Coordinates of C-alpha atoms in Angstrom, one line a residue:
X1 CA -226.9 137.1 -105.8
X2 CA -224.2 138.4 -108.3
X3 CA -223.5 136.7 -111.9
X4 CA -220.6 134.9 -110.4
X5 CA -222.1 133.5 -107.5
X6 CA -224.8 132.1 -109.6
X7 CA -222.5 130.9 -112.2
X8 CA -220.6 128.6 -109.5
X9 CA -223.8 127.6 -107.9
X10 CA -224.8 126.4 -111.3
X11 CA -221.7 124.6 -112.1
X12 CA -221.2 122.7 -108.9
X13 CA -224.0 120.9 -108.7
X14 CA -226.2 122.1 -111.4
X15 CA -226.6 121.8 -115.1
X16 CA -223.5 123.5 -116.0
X17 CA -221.9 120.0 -114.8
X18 CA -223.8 117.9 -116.9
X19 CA -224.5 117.1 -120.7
X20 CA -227.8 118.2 -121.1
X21 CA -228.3 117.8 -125.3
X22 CA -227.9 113.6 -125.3
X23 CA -229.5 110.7 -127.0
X24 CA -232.3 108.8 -124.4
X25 CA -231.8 105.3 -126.9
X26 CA -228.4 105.2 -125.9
X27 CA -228.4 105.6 -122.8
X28 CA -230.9 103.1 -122.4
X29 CA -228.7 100.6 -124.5
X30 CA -225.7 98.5 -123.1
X31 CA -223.4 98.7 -125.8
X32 CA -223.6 101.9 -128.7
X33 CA -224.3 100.8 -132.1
X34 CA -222.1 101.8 -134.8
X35 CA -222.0 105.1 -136.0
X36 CA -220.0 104.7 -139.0
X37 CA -222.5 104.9 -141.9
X38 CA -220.0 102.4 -143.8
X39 CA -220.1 99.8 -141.6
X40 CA -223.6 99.4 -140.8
X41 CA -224.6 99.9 -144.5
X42 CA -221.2 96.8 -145.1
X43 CA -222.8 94.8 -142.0
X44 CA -219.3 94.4 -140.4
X45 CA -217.9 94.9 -137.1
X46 CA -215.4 97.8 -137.0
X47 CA -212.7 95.2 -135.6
X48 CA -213.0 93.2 -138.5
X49 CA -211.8 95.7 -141.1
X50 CA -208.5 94.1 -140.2
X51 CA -209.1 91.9 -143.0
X52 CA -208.2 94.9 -145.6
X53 CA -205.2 94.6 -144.3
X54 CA -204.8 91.6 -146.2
X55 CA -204.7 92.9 -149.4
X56 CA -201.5 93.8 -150.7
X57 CA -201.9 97.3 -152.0
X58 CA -204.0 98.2 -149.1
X59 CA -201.5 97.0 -146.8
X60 CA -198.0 98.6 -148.6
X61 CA -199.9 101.7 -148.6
X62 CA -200.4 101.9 -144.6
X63 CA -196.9 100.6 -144.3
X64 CA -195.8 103.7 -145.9
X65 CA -197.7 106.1 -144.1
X66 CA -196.4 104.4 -141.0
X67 CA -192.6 104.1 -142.2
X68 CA -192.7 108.0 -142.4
X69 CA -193.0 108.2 -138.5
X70 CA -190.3 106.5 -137.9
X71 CA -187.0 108.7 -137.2
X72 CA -188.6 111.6 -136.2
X73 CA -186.3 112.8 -132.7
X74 CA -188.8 112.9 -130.0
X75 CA -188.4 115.8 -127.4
X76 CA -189.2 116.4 -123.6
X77 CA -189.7 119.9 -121.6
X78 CA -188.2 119.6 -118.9
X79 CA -185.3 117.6 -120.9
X80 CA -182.8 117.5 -117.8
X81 CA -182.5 115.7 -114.6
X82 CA -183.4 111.7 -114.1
X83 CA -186.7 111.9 -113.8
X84 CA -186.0 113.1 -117.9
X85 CA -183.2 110.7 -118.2
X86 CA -185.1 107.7 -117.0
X87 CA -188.6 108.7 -119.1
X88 CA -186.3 109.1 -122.4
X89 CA -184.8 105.5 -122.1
X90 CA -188.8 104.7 -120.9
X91 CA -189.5 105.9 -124.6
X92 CA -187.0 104.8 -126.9
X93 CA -188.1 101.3 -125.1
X94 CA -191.5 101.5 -126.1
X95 CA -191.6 103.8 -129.1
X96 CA -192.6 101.2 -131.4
X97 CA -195.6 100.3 -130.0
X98 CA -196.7 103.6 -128.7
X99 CA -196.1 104.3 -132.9
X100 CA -198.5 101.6 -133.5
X101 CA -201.3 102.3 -130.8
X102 CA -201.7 105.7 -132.6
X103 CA -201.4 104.4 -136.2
X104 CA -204.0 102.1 -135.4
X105 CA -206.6 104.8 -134.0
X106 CA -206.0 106.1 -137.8
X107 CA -206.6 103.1 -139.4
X108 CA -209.7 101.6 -136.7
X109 CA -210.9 104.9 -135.2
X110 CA -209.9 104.2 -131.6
X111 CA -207.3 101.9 -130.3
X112 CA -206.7 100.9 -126.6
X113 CA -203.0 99.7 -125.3
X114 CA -202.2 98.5 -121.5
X115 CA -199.5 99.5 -119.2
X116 CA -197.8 96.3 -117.0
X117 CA -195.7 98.2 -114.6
X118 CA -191.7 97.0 -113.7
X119 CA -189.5 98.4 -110.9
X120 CA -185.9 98.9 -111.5
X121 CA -183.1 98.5 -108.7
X122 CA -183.5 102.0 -107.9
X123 CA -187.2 101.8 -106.9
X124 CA -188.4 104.0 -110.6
X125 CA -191.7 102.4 -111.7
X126 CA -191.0 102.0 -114.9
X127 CA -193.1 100.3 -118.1
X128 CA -192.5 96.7 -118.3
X129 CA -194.7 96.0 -121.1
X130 CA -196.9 98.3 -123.6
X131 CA -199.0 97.4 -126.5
X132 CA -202.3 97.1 -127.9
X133 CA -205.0 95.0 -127.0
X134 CA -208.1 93.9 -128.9
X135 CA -210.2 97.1 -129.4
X136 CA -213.6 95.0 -129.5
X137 CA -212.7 94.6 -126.0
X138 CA -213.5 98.0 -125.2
X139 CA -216.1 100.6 -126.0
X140 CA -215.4 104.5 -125.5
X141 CA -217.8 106.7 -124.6
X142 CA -219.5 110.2 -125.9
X143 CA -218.1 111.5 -122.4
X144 CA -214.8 110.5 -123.2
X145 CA -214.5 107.3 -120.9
X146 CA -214.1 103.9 -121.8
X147 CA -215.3 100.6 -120.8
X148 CA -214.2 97.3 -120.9
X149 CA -216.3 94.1 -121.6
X150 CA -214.6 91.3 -120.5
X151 CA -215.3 87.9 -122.0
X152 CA -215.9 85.6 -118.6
X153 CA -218.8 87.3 -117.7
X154 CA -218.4 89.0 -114.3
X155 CA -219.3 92.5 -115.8
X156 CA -222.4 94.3 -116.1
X157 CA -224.1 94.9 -119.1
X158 CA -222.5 98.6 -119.1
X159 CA -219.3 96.5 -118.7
X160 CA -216.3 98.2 -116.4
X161 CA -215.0 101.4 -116.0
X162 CA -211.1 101.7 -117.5
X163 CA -208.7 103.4 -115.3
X164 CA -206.9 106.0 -118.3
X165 CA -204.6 107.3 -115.8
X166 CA -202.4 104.9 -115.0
X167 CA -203.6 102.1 -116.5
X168 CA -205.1 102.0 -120.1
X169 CA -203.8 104.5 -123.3
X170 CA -207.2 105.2 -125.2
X171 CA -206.3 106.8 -128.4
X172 CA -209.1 108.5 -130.8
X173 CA -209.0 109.6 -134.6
X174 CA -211.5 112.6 -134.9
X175 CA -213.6 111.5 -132.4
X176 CA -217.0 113.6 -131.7
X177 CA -220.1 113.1 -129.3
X178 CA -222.0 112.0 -132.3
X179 CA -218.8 109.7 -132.9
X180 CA -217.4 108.5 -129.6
X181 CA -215.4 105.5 -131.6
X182 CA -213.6 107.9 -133.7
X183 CA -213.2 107.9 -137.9
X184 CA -212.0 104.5 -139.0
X185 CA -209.5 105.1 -142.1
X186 CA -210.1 101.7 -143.6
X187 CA -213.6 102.0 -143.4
X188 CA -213.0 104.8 -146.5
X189 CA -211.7 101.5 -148.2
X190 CA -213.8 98.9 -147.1
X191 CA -215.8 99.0 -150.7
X192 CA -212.7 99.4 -152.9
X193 CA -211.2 96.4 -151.1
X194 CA -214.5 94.3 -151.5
X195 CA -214.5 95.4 -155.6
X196 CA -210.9 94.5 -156.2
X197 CA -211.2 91.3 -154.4
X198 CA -214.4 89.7 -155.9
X199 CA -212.8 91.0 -158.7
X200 CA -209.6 89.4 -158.9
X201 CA -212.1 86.1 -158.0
X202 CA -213.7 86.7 -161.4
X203 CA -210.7 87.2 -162.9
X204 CA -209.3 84.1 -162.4
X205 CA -213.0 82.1 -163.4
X206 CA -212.8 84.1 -166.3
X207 CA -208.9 83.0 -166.9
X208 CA -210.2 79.4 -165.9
X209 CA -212.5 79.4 -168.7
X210 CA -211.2 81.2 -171.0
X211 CA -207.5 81.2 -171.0
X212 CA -207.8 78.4 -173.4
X213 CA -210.3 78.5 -176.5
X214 CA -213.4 76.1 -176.2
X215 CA -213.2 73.3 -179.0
X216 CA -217.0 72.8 -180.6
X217 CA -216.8 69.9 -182.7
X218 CA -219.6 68.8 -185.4
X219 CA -219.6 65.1 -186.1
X220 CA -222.2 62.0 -186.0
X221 CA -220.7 60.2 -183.3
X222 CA -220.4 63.2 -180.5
X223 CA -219.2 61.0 -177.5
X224 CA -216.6 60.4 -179.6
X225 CA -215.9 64.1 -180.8
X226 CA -216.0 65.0 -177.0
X227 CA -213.6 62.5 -175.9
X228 CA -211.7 63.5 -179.1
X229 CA -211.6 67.9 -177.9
X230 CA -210.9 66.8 -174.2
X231 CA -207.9 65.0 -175.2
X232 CA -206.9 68.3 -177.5
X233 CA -206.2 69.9 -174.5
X234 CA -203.2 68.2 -173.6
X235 CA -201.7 67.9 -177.1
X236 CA -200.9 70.3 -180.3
X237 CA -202.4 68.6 -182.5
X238 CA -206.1 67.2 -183.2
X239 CA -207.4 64.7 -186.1
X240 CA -210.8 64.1 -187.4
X241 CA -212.7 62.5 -190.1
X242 CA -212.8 64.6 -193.3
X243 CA -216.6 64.8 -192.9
X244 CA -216.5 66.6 -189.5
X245 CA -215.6 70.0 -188.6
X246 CA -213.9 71.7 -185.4
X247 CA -214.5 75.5 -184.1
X248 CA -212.8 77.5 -181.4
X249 CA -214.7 79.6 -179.2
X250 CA -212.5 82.4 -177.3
X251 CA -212.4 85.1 -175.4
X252 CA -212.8 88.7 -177.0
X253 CA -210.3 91.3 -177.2
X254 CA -211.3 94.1 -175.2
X255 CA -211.8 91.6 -171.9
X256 CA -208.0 92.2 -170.1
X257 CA -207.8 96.0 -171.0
X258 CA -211.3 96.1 -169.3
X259 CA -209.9 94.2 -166.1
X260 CA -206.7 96.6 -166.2
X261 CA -208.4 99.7 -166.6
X262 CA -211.0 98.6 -163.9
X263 CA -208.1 97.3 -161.3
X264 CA -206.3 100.4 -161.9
X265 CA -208.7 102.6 -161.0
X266 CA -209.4 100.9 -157.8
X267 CA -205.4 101.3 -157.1
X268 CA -205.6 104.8 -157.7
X269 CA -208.7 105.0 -155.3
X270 CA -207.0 103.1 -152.3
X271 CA -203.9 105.8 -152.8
X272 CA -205.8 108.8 -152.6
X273 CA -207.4 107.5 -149.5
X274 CA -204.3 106.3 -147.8
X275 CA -201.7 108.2 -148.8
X276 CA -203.8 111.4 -150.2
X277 CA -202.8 111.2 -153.4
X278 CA -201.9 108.8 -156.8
X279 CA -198.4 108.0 -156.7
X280 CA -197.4 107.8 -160.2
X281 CA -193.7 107.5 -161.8
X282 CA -194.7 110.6 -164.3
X283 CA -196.9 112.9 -165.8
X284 CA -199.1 112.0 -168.6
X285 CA -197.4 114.3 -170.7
X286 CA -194.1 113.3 -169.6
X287 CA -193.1 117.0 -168.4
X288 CA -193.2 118.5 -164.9
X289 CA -192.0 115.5 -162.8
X290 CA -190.0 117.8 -160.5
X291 CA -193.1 120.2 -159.9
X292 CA -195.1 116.6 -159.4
X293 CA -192.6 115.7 -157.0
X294 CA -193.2 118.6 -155.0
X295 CA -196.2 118.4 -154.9
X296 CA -196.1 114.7 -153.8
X297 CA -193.7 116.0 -150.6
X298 CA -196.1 118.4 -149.2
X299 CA -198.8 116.0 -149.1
X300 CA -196.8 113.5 -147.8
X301 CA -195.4 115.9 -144.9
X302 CA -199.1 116.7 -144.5
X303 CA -200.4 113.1 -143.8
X304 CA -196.9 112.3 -141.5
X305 CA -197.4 115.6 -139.7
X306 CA -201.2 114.7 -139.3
X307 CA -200.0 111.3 -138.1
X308 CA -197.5 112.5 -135.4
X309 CA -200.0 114.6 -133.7
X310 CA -201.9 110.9 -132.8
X311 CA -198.4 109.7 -131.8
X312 CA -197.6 112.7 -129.8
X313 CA -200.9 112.1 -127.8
X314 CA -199.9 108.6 -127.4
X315 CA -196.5 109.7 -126.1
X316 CA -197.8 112.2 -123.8
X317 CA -200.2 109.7 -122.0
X318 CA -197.6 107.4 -121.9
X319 CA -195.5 109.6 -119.9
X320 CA -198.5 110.7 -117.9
X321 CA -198.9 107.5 -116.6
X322 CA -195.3 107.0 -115.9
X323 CA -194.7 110.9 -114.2
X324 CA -197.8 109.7 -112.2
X325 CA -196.6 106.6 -110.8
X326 CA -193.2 107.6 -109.4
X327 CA -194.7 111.4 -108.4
X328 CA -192.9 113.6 -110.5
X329 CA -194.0 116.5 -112.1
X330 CA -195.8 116.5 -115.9
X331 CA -193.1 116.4 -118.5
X332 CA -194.5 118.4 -121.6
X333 CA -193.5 115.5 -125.0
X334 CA -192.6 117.4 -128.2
X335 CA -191.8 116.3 -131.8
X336 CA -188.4 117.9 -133.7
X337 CA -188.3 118.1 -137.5
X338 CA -186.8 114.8 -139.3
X339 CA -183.2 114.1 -139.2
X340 CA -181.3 116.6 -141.4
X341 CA -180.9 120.4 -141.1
X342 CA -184.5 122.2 -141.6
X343 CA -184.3 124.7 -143.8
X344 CA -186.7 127.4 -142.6
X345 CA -184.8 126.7 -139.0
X346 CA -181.3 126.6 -139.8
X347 CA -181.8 130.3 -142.2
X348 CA -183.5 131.6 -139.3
X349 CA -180.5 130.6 -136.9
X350 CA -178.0 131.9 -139.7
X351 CA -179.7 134.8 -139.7
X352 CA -179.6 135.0 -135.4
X353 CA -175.7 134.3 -136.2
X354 CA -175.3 137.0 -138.6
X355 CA -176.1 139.5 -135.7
X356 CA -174.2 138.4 -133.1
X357 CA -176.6 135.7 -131.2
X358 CA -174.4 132.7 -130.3
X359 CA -176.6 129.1 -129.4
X360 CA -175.4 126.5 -126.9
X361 CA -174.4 122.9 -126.9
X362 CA -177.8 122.0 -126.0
X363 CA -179.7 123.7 -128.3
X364 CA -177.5 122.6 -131.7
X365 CA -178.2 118.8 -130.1
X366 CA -182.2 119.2 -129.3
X367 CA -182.6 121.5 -132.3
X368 CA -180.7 119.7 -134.9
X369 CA -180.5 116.1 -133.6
X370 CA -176.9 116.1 -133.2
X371 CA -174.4 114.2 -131.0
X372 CA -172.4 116.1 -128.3
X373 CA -169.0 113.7 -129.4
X374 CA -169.2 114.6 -133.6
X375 CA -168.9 118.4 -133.6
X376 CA -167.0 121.3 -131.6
X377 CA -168.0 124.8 -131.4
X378 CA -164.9 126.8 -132.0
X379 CA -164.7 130.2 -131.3
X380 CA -165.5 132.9 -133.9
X381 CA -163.8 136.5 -133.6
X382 CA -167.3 139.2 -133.8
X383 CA -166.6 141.3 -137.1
X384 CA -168.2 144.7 -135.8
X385 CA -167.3 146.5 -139.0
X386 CA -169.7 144.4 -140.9
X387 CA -172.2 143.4 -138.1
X388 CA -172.5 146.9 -135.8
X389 CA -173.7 145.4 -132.0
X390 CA -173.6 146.2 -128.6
X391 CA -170.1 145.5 -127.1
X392 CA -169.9 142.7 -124.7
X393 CA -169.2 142.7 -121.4
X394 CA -166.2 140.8 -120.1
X395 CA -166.7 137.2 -119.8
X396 CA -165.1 136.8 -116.6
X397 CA -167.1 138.4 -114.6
X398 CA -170.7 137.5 -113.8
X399 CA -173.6 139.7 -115.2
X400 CA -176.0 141.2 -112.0
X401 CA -178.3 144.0 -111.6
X402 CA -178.2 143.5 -107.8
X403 CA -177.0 145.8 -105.9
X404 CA -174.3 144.2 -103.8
X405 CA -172.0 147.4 -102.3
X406 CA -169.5 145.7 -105.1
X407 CA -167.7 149.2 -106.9
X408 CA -167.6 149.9 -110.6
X409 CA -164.7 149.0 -112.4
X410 CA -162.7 152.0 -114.1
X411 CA -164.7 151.6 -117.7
X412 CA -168.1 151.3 -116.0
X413 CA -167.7 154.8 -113.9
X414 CA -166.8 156.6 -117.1
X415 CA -170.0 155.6 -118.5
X416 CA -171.8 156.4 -115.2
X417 CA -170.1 159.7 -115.3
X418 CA -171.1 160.5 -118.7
X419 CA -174.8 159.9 -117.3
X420 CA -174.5 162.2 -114.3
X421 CA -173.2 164.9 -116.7
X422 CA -176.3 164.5 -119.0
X423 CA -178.6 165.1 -115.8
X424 CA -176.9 167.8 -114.1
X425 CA -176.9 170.1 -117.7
X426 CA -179.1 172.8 -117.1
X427 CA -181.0 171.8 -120.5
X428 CA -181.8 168.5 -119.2
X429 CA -185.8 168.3 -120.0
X430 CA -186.8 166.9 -116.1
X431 CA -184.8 168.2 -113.1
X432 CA -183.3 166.0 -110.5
X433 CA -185.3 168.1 -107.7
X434 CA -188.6 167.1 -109.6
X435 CA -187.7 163.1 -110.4
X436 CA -187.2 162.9 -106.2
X437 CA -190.0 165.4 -105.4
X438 CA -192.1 162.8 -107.3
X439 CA -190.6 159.5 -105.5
X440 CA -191.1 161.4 -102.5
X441 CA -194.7 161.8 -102.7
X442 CA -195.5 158.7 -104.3
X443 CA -197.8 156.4 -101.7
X444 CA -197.1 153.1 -103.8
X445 CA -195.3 151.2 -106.5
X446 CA -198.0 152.5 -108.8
X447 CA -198.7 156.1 -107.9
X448 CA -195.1 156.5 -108.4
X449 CA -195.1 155.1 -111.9
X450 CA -197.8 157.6 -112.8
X451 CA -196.3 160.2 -111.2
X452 CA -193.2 160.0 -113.6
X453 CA -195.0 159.6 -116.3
X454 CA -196.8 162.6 -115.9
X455 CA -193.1 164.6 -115.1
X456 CA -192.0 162.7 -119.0
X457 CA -195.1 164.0 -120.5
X458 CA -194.3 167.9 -118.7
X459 CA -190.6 168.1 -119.8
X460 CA -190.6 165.8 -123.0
X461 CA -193.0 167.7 -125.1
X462 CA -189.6 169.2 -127.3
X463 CA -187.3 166.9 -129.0
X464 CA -184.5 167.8 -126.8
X465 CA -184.9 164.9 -124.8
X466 CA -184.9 162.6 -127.6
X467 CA -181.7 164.3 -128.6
X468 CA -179.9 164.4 -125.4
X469 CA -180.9 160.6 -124.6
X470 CA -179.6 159.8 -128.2
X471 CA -176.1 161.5 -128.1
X472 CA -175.5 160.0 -124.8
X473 CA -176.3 156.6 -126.0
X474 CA -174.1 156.8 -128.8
X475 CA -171.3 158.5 -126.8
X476 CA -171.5 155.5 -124.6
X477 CA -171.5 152.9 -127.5
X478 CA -168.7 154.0 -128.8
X479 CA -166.8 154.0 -125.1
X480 CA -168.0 150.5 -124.9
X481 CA -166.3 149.4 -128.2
X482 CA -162.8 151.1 -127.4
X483 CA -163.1 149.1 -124.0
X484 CA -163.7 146.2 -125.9
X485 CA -160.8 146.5 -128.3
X486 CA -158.5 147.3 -125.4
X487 CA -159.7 144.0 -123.5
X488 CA -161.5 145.9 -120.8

């Protein structure tokens, strides 16, 4: 039996179909445990990280990462025809919470969002509703399938299988075998959230107790020198018998720097892990901010474009689901560059100008995020002096390389004629007789390729060819710019 045979033997219904390197205690087990070394160390559920959230620093920071996806013109390939039409309006429906199903796979790993179907009046199956739903619902697998555990009971202890094409979006961050529920963001800051937070608690005991300094009285009555301090609380001022003596007991000096500097650093830690880097007004030296804030661009377009690859997947599935349910073909989703002109693009297309290439309506719209009604393309005259390239053929008449009986116009049979003349010299490197001999004789499309090559490799050894080829195209350049001038 050959290699091949074997091969698809194997693979049908052998081990070739099958993960063979798996762990026995999970299969055995109903639910997976968690992975995340983090979490199980914390004792926490991955859905409860929500909580960091809470914190304001933890939570400005996400909203800035997620503020950076907004705007971003999303593209489709096919882009024309309804069934385009009607998945763009589809989109720009639901793009906020399509945003959000990926940005929460960042942030918790995996994230699962539902379609509810809706028909319009022209029978389209469209997306009524599409958003998240609680991901301890749901469980992925190492195999990449995901089940849902539903809460009344009726499922096994495996729970259900999810239909993900047409029905549920399952979105992963870096997911693995060893890692079916993906890397959780916030699970990065689940210790600097729990620090700051007990910390802040402190700080306010520590505020509580000593923002005011304790009175210590000495005297031989003390109920009455206690009931004497707590009334010093409320007022300026404090009297007491000549032969007894107050003391103030406060805080020391280096206790709020400590709490700043120790706050601070826990600031600086969520940043780097949200938004990859310390986002500070200056240097420390006071020099370099514009270097700085270069630097603080790249890795912000590093994170967004990391970002946008989740909410391209998210987009992709969504219009997966939708191409599926009215039967149209796959519609390939894309992301452009941010609003504005991008530089590397728009050089390269001045460059393409430069040299004669002219770009459509369309493109200058997809390409640049522009609207058809708030620019006009006006026509530029081609400065040949300055940019030498090959002259165009008349625009009213359609370009073909069929051969439809249809006769050469008076400019076209000179050039023609100055390539018969160029054969028929008696120092043309490969005879006519030969080229036709070798046509002749050819038995297919391939024999007769190799048969002229070998006739180019007999008569082409000199550099007349190359000379004879190169006068005639040049002679014929030329013609074709005098046409050109003369409106022909």
């Amino acid at each position: 039996m050959a290699k091949k045979d074997k091969a698809q033997k194997a693979a049908s219904g052998g081990a070739l179909s099958s993960h063979v390197a798996v762990s026995q205690l999970i299969t055995f087990l109903t639910r997976m445990p968690e992975l995340d070394e983090t979490l199980r160390k914390a004792g926490i559920s991955r859905h409860k990280l929500r909580t960091l959230l809470t914190d304001d620093e933890i939570y400005q920071a996400c909203e800035t990462r997620f503020d950076a996806l907004n705007g971003v013109p999303i593209k489709l390939e096919p882009s024309e025809g309804d069934a385009a039409d009607f998945l763009f309006a589809q989109i720009e429906k639901h793009m906020d919470a399509i945003t959000s199903t990926a940005f929460e796979g960042r942030l918790f790993g995996y994230a699962v969002a539902e379609f509810v179907a809706d028909v319009d009046d022209q029978n389209r199956i469209g997306c009524g509703w599409f958003g998240l739903k609680p991901m301890q619902w749901f469980e992925p697998r190492p195999d990449g399938t995901l089940r849902y555990f539903p809460d009344n009971g009726r499922s096994s202890m495996d729970g259900l299988p999810v239909d993900q094409d047409s029905k549920f979006c399952l979105i992963r961050c870096k997911a693995t075998w060893e890692r079916p529920h993906g890397e959780a963001l916030l699970s990065r800051l689940y210790w600097p959230w729990y620090f700051r937070t007990h910390g802040w608690q402190f700080w306010a005991k520590f505020l509580e107790r000593f923002g005011s300094p304790i009175l210590v009285g000495e005297a031989e009555d003390t109920k009455q020198m206690v009931e004497a301090l707590l009334a010093a609380h409320g007022s300026a001022a404090l009297g007491v018998p000549i032969d007894s003596k107050v003391t103030a007991i406060g805080a020391g000096s280096g206790n709020s720097n400590a709490f700043e500097a120790f706050e601070s650093a826990l600031l600086r830690r969520i940043q780097k892990v949200v938004l990859g880097q310390t986002l500070t007004s200056g240097t420390d030296g006071g020099s370099g901010n514009r270097a700085l804030g270069n630097v603080h661009n790249d890795v912000r377009m590093d994170k967004r474009n990391s970002d946008l690859k989740l909410v391209q997947q998210a987009a992709q599935l969504f219009v997966d689901v939708l191409c599926h349910w009215n039967g149209w073909e796959r519609h390939v989703v894309s992301f452009g560059d941010e609003r504005g002109l991008e530089e590397a693009r728009a050089k390269r297309d001045k460059d393409l100008h430069e040299i004669g290439v002219r770009f459509t309506r369309k493109y200058l719209e997809d390409e640049y995020n522009l609207r058809a009604e708030d620019f006009e393309i006006e026509a530029v005259a081609d400065n040949r002096a300055s940019t030498p390239v090959q002259a165009s053929l008349p625009t009213n008449r359609a370009l073909t390389f069929a051969d439809d009986g249809t006769q050469f116009t008076p400019e076209q049979q000179e050039v023609e004629t100055l390539a018969d003349d160029t054969l028929e010299r008696n120092n043309t490197p490969i005879p006519r007789a030969a080229i036709f001999a070798a046509i002749d004789a050819a038995e297919d499309e391939a024999d007769m390729a190799k048969r002229l090559m070998r006739l180019i490799e007999q008569y082409g050894q000199s550099g007349q060819f190359a000379d004879e080829m190169a006068g005639a195209l040049f002679v014929a350049e030329v013609m074709g710019y005098v046409h050109s001038e003369l409106g022909k």
